[in-house]
Amino acid sequence: MEIVDHPREMQEVALAWRQQHQTISFVPTMGYFHEGHLSLMRYGRKQGDRLVVSLFVNPTQFGPGEDLDRYPRDPERDAALAREVGVDVLYTPTAAQMYPEGYQTYVTVEEVSRGLCGATRPGHFRGVATVVLKLFNQVLPHLAVFGEKDYQQLAVIKRMVSDLDMPVEVVGRPIVREADGLAMSSRNTYLNPKERRAALGLFKALTWAKDAAASGENQADKIVPEVIQTIKSAPHTRLDYAVLVDPDTLQSVDTVQGSARLAVAAWVGDTRLIDNMLLEVP
Ligand code: AMP
């Protein structure tokens, strides 16, 4: 595995592969790898001749007062795990290389970025779309793999790629969970033992809703209030949102027509957690 830390060098490596007609899979990450990240890498490994994983804690997607400075980092462990999975290039640019002095170009994906996390984290998806577009231009992937854990992020990227005619296939992969159901996240490391137990409220609420839908309940006004109640009643927990949305547009729906995504976010202690689940009504 090679570690590349300069955008120009990354692009040269990618161009050389393309000249040899090799296909490139790409997994963008902020590091501190867990099984969720590794599952995306294993998928990308199978799909392409070459696999690039980026590790970049992107400052432009963090708002003032968010956790940019204390975001968990362990580059050596990450490199060892990436090597084990068979990553060809671990791409680790610095903020100064990504946003040199004078930088002033940003991408806004309008509608899809607006609700859910976009409402609580203004500017977040502008930062995400911008960095992903830059990374795509540097890594030149044929395939880019994202987790459904960040469901709105996936929808924003798909929309951007479609709107801007970018020659990349974007694939979303299932959420990897801890044994008890908590969605894996680098931010779970912030939770103390009491908060870690409380954090299960999100998964409990989502699985209740999934079961209700599977039993034929298709009305948002029957499902969502119960989900809200379940999350709010967990200790140390403050609800941000619980919304039933169309899987593509992320517009909220009143009725589950076949399937819909239930997306939730809450602070457990000071840690903001997100999760979501596909609801299917038979
Ligand atoms: P992050 O490093 O948190 O920015 O995440 C990098 C990629 O891993 C994103 O596409 C995430 O959606 C994905 N990811 C994070 N957690 C999980 C998980 N528990 N299961 C599947 N994918 C995940």
Coordinates of N, CA and C and ligand atoms in Angstrom, one line a residue, residues 28-31 34 36-37 39-40 71 145-150 153 173-177 183-186, ligand 1:
P28 N -14.2 7.5 0.2 CA -13.8 8.7 1.0 C -14.2 8.5 2.4
T29 N -13.2 8.9 3.3 CA -13.5 8.7 4.8 C -12.8 9.9 5.5
M30 N -13.2 10.0 6.8 CA -12.5 10.9 7.7 C -11.7 10.1 8.7
G31 N -11.5 8.8 8.4 CA -10.6 8.0 9.3 C -11.2 7.5 10.6
H34 N -13.7 1.8 11.4 CA -14.4 0.7 12.1 C -15.0 -0.2 11.0
G36 N -17.7 -0.4 9.6 CA -18.5 0.2 8.6 C -17.6 0.7 7.4
H37 N -16.5 1.4 7.8 CA -15.5 1.8 6.8 C -15.0 0.6 6.0
S39 N -16.2 -2.4 5.6 CA -17.1 -3.0 4.7 C -17.2 -2.3 3.3
L40 N -17.1 -1.0 3.3 CA -17.1 -0.2 2.1 C -15.8 -0.5 1.3
Y71 N -12.1 15.6 16.7 CA -12.5 14.5 15.9 C -11.5 13.4 16.1
V145 N -17.8 4.5 -3.3 CA -18.6 3.8 -2.4 C -18.9 4.6 -1.1
F146 N -20.2 4.7 -0.7 CA -20.6 5.5 0.5 C -21.5 4.6 1.3
G147 N -21.6 4.9 2.6 CA -22.4 4.2 3.5 C -23.8 4.8 3.6
E148 N -24.8 3.9 3.7 CA -26.2 4.4 4.0 C -26.3 5.0 5.3
K149 N -25.4 4.8 6.2 CA -25.4 5.5 7.5 C -25.6 7.0 7.4
D150 N -24.9 7.6 6.5 CA -25.0 9.0 6.2 C -25.9 9.1 5.0
Q153 N -26.2 12.4 3.1 CA -24.9 12.7 2.3 C -24.9 11.9 1.0
R173 N -24.0 1.5 0.5 CA -23.9 0.2 1.1 C -24.5 0.2 2.5
P174 N -25.0 -0.9 2.9 CA -25.8 -1.0 4.2 C -25.0 -0.6 5.4
I175 N -25.8 -0.1 6.4 CA -25.2 0.3 7.7 C -24.7 -0.9 8.4
V176 N -23.5 -0.8 8.9 CA -22.9 -1.9 9.8 C -23.1 -1.5 11.2
R177 N -23.6 -2.4 12.0 CA -24.0 -2.1 13.4 C -23.2 -2.9 14.4
A183 N -25.6 1.8 15.4 CA -24.9 2.0 14.1 C -23.4 2.4 14.4
M184 N -22.5 1.8 13.8 CA -21.1 2.1 14.0 C -20.8 3.5 13.6
S185 N -20.0 4.2 14.3 CA -19.6 5.6 14.0 C -18.3 5.9 14.7
S186 N -17.5 6.7 14.1 CA -16.2 7.1 14.8 C -16.6 7.9 16.0
Ligands
AMP1 P1 -16.8 9.0 7.9 O1 -15.4 8.6 8.0 O2 -17.7 8.9 9.1 O3 -17.0 10.3 7.1 O4 -17.5 7.9 6.9 C1 -16.9 7.5 5.7 C2 -17.8 6.6 5.0 O5 -18.2 5.5 5.8 C3 -19.2 7.3 4.6 O6 -19.6 6.9 3.3 C4 -20.1 6.8 5.7 O7 -21.4 6.7 5.3 C5 -19.6 5.4 5.9 N1 -19.9 4.8 7.2 C6 -19.8 5.3 8.4 N2 -20.3 4.6 9.3 C7 -20.9 3.5 8.7 C8 -21.6 2.3 9.1 N3 -21.8 2.1 10.4 N4 -22.0 1.4 8.2 C9 -21.7 1.6 6.9 N5 -21.0 2.7 6.4 C10 -20.6 3.6 7.3

